[in-house]
PDB file of C-alpha atoms in Angstrom:
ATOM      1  CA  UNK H 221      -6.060  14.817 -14.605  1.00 38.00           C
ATOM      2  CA  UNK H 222      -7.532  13.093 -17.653  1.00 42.00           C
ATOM      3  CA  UNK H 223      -6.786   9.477 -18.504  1.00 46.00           C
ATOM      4  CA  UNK H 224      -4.950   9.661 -21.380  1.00 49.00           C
ATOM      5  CA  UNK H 225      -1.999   7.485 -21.422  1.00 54.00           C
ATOM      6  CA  UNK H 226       1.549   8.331 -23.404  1.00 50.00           C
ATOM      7  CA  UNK H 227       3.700   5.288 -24.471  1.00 50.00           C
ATOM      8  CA  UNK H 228       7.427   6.571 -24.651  1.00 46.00           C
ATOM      9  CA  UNK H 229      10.182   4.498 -26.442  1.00 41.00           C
ATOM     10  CA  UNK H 230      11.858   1.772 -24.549  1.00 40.00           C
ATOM     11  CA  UNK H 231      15.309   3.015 -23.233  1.00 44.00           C
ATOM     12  CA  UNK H 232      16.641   0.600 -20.561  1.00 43.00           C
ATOM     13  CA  UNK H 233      17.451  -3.134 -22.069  1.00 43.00           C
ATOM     14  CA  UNK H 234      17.002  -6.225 -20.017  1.00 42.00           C
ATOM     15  CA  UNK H 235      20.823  -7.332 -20.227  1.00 45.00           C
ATOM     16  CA  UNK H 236      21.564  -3.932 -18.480  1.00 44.00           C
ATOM     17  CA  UNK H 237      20.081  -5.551 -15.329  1.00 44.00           C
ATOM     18  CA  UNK H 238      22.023  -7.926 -12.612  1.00 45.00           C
ATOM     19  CA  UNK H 239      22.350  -8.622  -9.386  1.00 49.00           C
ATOM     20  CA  UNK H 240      22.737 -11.089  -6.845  1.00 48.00           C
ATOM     21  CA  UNK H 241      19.255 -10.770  -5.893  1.00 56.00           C
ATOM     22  CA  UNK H 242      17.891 -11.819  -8.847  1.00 56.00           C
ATOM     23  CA  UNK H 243      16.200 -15.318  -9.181  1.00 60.00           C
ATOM     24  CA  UNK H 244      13.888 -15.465 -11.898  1.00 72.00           C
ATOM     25  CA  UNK H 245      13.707 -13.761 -15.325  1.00 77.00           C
ATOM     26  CA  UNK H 246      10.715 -11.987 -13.732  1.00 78.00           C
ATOM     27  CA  UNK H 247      13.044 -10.758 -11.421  1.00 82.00           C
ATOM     28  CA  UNK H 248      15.563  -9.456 -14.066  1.00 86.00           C
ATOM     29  CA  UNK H 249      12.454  -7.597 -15.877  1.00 86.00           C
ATOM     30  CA  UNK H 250      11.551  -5.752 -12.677  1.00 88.00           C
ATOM     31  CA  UNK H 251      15.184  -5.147 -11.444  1.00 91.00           C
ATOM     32  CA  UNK H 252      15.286  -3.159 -15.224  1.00 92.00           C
ATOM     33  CA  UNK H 253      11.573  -1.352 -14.800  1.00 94.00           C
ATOM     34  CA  UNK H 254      13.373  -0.501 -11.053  1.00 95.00           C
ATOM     35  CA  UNK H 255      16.145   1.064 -12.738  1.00 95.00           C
ATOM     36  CA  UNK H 256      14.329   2.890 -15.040  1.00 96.00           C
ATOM     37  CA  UNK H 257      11.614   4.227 -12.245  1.00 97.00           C
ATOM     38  CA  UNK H 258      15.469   4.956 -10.010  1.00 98.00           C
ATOM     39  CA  UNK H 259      16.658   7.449 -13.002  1.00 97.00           C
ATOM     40  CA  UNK H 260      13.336   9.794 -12.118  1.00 98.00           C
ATOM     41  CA  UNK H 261      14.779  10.238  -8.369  1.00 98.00           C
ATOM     42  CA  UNK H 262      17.158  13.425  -7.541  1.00 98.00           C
ATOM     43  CA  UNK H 263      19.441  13.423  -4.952  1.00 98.00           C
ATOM     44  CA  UNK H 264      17.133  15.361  -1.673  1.00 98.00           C
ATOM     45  CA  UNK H 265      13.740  14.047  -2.698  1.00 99.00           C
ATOM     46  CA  UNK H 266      11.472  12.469  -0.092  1.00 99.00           C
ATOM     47  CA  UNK H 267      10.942   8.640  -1.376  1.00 99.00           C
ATOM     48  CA  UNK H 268       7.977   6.231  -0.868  1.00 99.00           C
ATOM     49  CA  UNK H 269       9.511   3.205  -0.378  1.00 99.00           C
ATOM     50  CA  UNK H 270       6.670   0.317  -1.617  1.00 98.00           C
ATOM     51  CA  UNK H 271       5.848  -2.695  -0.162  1.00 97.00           C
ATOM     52  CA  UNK H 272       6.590  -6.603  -2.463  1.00 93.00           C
ATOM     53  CA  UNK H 273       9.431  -7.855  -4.022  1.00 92.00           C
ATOM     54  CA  UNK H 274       9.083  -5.872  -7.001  1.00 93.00           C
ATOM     55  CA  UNK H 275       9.495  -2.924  -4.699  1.00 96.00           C
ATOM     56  CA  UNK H 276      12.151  -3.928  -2.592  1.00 96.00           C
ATOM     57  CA  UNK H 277      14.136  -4.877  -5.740  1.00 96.00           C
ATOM     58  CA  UNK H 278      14.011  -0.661  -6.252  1.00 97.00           C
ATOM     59  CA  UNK H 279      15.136  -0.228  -2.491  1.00 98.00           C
ATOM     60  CA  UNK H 280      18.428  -2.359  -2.781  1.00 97.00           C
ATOM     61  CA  UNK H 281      19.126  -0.596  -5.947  1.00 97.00           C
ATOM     62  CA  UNK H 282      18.801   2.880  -4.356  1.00 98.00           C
ATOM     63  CA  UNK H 283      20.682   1.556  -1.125  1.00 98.00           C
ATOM     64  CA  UNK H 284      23.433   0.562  -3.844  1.00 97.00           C
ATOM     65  CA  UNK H 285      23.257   3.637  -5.596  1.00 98.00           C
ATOM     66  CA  UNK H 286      23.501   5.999  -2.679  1.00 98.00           C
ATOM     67  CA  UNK H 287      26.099   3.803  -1.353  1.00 98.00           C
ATOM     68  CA  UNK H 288      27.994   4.974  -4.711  1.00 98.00           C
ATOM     69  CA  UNK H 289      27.294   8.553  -4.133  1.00 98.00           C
ATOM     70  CA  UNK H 290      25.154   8.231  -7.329  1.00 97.00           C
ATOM     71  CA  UNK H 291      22.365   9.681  -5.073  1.00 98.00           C
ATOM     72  CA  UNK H 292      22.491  11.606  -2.298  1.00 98.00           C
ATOM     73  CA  UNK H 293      20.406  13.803   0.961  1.00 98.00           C
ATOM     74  CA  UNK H 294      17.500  11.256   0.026  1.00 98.00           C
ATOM     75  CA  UNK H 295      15.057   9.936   2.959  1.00 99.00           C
ATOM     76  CA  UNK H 296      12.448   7.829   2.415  1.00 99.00           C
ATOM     77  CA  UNK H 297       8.849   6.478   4.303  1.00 99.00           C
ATOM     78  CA  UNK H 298       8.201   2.901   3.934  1.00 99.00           C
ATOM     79  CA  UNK H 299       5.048   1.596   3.097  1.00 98.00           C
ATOM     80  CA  UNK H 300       5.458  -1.677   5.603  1.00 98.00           C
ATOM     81  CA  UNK H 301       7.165  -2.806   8.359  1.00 98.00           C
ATOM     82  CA  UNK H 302       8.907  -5.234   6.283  1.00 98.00           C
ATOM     83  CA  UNK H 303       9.896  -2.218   4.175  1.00 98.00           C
ATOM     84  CA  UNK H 304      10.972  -0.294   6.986  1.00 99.00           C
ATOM     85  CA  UNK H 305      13.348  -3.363   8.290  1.00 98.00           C
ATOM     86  CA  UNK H 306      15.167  -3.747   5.166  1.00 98.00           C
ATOM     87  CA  UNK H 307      15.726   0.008   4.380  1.00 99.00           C
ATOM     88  CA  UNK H 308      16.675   0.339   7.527  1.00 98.00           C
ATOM     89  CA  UNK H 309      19.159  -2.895   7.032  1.00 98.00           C
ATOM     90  CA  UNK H 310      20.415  -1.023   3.915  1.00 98.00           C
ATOM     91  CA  UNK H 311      21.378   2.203   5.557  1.00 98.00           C
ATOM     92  CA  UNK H 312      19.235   4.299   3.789  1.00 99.00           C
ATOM     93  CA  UNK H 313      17.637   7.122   5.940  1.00 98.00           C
ATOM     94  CA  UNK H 314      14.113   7.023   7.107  1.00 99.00           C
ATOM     95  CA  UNK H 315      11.498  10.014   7.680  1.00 99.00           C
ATOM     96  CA  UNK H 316       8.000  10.117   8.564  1.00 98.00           C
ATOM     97  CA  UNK H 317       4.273  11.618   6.963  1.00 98.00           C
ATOM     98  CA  UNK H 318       4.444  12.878  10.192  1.00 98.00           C
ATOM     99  CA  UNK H 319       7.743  14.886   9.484  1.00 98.00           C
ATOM    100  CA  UNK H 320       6.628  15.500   5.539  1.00 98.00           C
ATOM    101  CA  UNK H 321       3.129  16.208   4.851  1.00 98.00           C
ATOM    102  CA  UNK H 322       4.310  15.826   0.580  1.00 99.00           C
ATOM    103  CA  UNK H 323       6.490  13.452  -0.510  1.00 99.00           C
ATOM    104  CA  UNK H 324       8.191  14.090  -4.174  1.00 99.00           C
ATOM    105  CA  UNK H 325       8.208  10.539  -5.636  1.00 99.00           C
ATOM    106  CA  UNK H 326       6.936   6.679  -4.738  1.00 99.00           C
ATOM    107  CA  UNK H 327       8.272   3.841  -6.136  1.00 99.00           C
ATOM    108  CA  UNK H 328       6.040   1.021  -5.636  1.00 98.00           C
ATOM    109  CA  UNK H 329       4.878  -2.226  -7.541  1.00 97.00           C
ATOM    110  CA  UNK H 330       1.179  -3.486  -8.181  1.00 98.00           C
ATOM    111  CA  UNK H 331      -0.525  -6.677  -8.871  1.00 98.00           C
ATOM    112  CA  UNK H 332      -3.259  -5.497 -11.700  1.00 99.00           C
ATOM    113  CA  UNK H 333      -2.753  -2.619 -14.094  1.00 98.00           C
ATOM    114  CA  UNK H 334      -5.631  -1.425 -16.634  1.00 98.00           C
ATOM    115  CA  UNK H 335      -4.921   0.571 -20.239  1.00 96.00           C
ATOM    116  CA  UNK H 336      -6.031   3.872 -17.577  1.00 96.00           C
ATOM    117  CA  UNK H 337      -3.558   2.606 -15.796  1.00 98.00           C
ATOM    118  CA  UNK H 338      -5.631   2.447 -12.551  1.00 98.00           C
ATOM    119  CA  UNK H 339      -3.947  -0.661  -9.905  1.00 99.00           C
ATOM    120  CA  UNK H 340      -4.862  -3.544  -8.228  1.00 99.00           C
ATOM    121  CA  UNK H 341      -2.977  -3.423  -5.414  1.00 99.00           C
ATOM    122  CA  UNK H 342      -2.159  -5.230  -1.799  1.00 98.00           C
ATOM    123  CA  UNK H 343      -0.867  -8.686  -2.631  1.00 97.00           C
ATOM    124  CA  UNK H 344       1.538  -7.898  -0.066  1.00 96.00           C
ATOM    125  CA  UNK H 345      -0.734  -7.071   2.647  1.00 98.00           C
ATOM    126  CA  UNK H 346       0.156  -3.065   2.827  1.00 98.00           C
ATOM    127  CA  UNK H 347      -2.388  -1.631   0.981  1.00 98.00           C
ATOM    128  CA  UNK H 348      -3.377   0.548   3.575  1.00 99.00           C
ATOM    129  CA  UNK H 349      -0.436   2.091   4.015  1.00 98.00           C
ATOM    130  CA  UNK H 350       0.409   2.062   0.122  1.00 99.00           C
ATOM    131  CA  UNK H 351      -2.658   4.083  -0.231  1.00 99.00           C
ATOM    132  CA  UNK H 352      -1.998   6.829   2.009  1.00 99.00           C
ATOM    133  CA  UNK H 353       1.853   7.115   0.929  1.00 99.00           C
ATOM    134  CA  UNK H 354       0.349   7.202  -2.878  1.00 99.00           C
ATOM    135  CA  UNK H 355      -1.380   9.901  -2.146  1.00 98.00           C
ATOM    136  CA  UNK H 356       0.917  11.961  -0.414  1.00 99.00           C
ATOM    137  CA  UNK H 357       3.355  12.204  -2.855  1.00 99.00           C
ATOM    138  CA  UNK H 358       3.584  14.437  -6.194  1.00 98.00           C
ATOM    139  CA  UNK H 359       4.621  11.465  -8.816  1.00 98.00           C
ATOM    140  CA  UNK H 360       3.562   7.666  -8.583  1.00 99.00           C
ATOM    141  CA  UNK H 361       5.743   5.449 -10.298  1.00 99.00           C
ATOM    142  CA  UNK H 362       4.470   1.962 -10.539  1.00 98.00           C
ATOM    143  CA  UNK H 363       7.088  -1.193 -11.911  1.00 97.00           C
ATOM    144  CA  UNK H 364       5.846  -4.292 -13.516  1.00 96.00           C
ATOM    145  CA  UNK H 365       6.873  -7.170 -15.753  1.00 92.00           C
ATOM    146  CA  UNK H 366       4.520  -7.281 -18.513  1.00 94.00           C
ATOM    147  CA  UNK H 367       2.802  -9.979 -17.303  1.00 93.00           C
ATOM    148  CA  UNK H 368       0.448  -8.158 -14.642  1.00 96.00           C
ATOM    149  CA  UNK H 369      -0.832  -5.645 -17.668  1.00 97.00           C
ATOM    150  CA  UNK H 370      -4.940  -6.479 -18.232  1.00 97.00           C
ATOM    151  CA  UNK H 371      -7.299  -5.419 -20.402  1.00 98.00           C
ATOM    152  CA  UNK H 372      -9.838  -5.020 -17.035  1.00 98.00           C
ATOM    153  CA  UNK H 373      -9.116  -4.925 -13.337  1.00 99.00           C
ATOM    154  CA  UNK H 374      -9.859  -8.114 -11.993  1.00 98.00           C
ATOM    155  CA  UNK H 375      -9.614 -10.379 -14.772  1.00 98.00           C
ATOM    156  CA  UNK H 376      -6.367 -11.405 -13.589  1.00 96.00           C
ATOM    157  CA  UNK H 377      -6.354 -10.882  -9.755  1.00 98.00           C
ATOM    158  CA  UNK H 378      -8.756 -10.328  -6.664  1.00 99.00           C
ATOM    159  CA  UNK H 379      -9.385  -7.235  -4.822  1.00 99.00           C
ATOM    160  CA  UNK H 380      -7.739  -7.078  -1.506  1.00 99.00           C
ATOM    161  CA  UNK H 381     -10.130  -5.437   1.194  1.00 99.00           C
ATOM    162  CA  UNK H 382      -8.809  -4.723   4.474  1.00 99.00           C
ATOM    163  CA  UNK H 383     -11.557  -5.139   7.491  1.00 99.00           C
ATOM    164  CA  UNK H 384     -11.448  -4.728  10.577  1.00 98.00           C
ATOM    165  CA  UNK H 385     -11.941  -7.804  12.832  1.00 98.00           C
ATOM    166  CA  UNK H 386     -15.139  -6.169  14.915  1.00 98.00           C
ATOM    167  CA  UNK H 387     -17.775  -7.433  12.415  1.00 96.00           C
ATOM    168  CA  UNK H 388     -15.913  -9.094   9.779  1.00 96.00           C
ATOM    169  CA  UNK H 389     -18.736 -11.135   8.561  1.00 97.00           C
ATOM    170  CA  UNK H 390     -21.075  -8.528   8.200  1.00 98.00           C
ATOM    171  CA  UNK H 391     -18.598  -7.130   5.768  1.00 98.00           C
ATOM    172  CA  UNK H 392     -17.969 -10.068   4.141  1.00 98.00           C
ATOM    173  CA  UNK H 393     -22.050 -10.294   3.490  1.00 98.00           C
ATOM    174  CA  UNK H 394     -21.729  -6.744   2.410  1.00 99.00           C
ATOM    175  CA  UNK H 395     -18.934  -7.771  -0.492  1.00 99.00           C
ATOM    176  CA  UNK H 396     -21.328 -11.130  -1.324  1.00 99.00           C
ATOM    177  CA  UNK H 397     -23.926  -8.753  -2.219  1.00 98.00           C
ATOM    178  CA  UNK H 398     -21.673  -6.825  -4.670  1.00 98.00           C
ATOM    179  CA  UNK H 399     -21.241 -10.069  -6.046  1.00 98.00           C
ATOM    180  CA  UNK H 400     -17.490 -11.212  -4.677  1.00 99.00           C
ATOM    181  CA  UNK H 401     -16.108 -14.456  -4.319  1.00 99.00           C
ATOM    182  CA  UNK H 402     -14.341 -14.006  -1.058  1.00 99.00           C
ATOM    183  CA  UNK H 403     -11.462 -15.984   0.155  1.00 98.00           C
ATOM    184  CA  UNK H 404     -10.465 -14.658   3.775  1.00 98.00           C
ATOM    185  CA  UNK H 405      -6.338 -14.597   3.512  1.00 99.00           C
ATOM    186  CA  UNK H 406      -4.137 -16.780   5.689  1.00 98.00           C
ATOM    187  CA  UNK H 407      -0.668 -16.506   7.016  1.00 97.00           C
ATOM    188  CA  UNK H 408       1.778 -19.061   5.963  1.00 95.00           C
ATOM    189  CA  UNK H 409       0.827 -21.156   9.395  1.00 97.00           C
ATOM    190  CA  UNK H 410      -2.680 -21.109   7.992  1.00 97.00           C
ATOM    191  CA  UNK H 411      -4.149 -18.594  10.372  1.00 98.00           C
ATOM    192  CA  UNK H 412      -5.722 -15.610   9.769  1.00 97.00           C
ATOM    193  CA  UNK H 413      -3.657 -13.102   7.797  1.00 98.00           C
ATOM    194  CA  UNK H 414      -3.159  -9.446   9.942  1.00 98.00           C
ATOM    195  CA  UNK H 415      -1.722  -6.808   8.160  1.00 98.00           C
ATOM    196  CA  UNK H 416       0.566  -3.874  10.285  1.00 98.00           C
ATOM    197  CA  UNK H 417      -2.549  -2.308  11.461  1.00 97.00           C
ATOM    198  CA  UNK H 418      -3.709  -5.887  12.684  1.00 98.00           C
ATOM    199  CA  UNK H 419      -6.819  -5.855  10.703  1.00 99.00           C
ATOM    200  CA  UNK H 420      -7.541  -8.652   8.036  1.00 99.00           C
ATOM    201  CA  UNK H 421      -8.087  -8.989   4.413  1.00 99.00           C
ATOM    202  CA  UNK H 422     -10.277 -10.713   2.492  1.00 99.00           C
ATOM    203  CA  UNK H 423      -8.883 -11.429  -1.139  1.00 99.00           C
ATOM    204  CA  UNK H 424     -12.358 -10.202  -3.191  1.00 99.00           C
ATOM    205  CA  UNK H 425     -12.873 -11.690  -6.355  1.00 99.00           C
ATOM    206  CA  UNK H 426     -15.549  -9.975  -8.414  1.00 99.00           C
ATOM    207  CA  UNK H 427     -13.851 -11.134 -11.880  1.00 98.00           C
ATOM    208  CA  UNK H 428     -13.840  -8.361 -14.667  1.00 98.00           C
ATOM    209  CA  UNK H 429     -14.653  -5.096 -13.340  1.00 99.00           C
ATOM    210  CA  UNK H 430     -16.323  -2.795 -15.911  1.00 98.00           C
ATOM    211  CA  UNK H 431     -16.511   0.579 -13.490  1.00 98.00           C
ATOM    212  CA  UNK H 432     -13.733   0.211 -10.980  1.00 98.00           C
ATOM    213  CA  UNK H 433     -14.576   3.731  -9.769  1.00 98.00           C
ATOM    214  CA  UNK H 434     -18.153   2.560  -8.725  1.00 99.00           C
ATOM    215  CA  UNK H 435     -16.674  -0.088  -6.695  1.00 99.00           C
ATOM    216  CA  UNK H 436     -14.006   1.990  -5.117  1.00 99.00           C
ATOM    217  CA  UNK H 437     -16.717   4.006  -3.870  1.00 98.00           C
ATOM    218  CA  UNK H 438     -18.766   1.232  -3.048  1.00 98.00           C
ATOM    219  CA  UNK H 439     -15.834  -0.220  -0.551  1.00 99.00           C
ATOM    220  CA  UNK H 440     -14.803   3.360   0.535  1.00 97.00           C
ATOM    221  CA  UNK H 441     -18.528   4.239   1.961  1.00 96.00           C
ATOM    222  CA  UNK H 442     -19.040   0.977   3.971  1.00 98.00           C
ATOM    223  CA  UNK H 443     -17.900   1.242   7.530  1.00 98.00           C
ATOM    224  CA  UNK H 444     -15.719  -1.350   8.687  1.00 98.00           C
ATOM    225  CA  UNK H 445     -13.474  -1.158   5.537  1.00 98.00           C
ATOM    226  CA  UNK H 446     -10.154  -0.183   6.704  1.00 98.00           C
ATOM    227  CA  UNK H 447      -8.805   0.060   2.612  1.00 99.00           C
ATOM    228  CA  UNK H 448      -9.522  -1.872  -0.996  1.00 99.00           C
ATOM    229  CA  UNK H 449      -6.714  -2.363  -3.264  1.00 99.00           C
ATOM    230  CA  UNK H 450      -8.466  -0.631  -6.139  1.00 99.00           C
ATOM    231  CA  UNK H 451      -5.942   2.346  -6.619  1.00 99.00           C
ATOM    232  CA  UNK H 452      -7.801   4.826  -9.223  1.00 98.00           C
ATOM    233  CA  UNK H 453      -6.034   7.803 -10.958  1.00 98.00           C
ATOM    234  CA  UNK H 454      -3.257   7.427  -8.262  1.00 98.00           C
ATOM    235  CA  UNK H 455      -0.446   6.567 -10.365  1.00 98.00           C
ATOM    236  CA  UNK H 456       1.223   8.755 -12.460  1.00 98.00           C
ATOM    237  CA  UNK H 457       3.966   6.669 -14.143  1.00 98.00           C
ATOM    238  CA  UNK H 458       3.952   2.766 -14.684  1.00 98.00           C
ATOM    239  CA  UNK H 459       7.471   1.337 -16.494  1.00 97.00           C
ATOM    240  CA  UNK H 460       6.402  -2.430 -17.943  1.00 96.00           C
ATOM    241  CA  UNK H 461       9.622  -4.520 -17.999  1.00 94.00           C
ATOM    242  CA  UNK H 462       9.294  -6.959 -21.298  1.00 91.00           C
ATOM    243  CA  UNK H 463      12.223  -9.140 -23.096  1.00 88.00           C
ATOM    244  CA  UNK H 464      12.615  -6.339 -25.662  1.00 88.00           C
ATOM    245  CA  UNK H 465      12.793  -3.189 -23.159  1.00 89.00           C
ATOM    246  CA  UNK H 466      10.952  -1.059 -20.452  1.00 94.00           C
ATOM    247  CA  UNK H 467       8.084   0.958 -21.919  1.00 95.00           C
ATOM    248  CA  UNK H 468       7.066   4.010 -19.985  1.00 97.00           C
ATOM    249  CA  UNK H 469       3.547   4.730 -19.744  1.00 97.00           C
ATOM    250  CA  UNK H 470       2.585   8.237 -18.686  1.00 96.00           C
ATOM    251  CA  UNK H 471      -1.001   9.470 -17.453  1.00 89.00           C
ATOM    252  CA  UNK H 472      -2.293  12.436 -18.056  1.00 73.00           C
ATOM    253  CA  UNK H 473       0.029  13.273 -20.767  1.00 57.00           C
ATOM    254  CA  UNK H 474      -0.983  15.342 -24.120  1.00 45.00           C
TER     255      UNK H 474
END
């Protein structure tokens, strides 16, 4: 798959999104990139369900629209336990990777996207599990508000990397020498952070990254990291929610 990216027109406007879940106007320009991303799903796909509000904004809308009939036959896999308690709180039907080796379509949110539209990811904490849904499904379709698009990954946000606790601070040593500024994440009590696998992540911030592949691999190949939110050529789709519209960006598209 090459990296070219196709902007298509905008077709959803912000004043077609409501909803009493809405709080913010960066809430209303996700809710309408959700939308958007929802009119890609056919009734009997297998869904990722993402992790972050911007994510479960798409899951109440597809509880809503199945509840309609709009949708139907669809089963999703969440990408967190938090996901998994509020599909499950919305009625919509759960499967497993276990049960469905290929999943047709994710809809997830990201923190970071680049003009290759490679992701920053894991603000939420389920990176790990983000990861492996993203890449067991067909078509990744990532929602923003226009205010997490970059010109380079980590100008904006730092790299989540999820370690395992056995020998945390050799890793973190490892991530000093690739020259991160590392600030080990806490829970809102202000103890360490531990993600649905229990491990712990330590937010990674290298500033502008000029070869995001190279680092990928540099964070895949060291033992002890669990996962990195760098997500390379792993999403398809991204819709960007602005004031004027949602633009759809395609990858790979002639």
């Amino acid at each position: 798959m090459n990296n070219h990216v196709t902007k298509l027109e905008y077709d959803v406007t912000i004043n077609e999104a409501s909803g009493p879940e809405l709080h913010s106007e960066a809430d209303v320009l996700k809710l309408a990139a959700a939308e958007m991303a929802l009119g890609f799903v056919e009734s009997g796909m297998l869904l990722g369900l993402g992790a972050g509000s911007t994510a479960h904004l798409a899951v109440r809308r597809l509880a809503e629209w199945l509840r309609l009939g709009r949708l139907r036959n669809i089963q999703g896999v969440p990408c967190s336990l938090e996901t998994e308690r509020l599909a499950l709180s919305l009625g919509i039907p759960l499967t497993t990777l276990e049960a469905h080796l290929v999943l047709d379509l994710t809809i997830d949110g990201a923190d970071e996207v680049d003009p290759q539209l490679d992701l920053i990811k894991g603000g939420g904490g389920a990176l790990l599990r983000e990861k492996i849904v993203a890449q067991a499904s067909r078509r990744e379709i990532i929602i923003v508000d226009e205010s997490k698009l970059s010109p380079q990954l980590g100008t904006r946000w730092a790299v989540p990397v999820e370690v395992i606790p056995f020998g945390r601070g050799s890793q973190a040593a490892y991530l000093e020498s690739l020259g991160a500024h590392i600030q080990p994440r806490q829970a809102a009590d202000g103890s360490p952070y531990h993600t649905d696998q229990g491990n712990l992540i330590l937010d990674c911030d290298f500033g502008p990254i000029p070869n995001p592949a190279a680092l990928a691999g540099a964070l895949g190949n060291r033992a002890g990291i669990v996962a990195h939110g760098l997500f390379i050529h792993l999403a398809s789709d991204v819709i960007v929610a602005g004031l004027a519209g949602c633009r759809h960006l395609l990858r790979g598209a002639s």
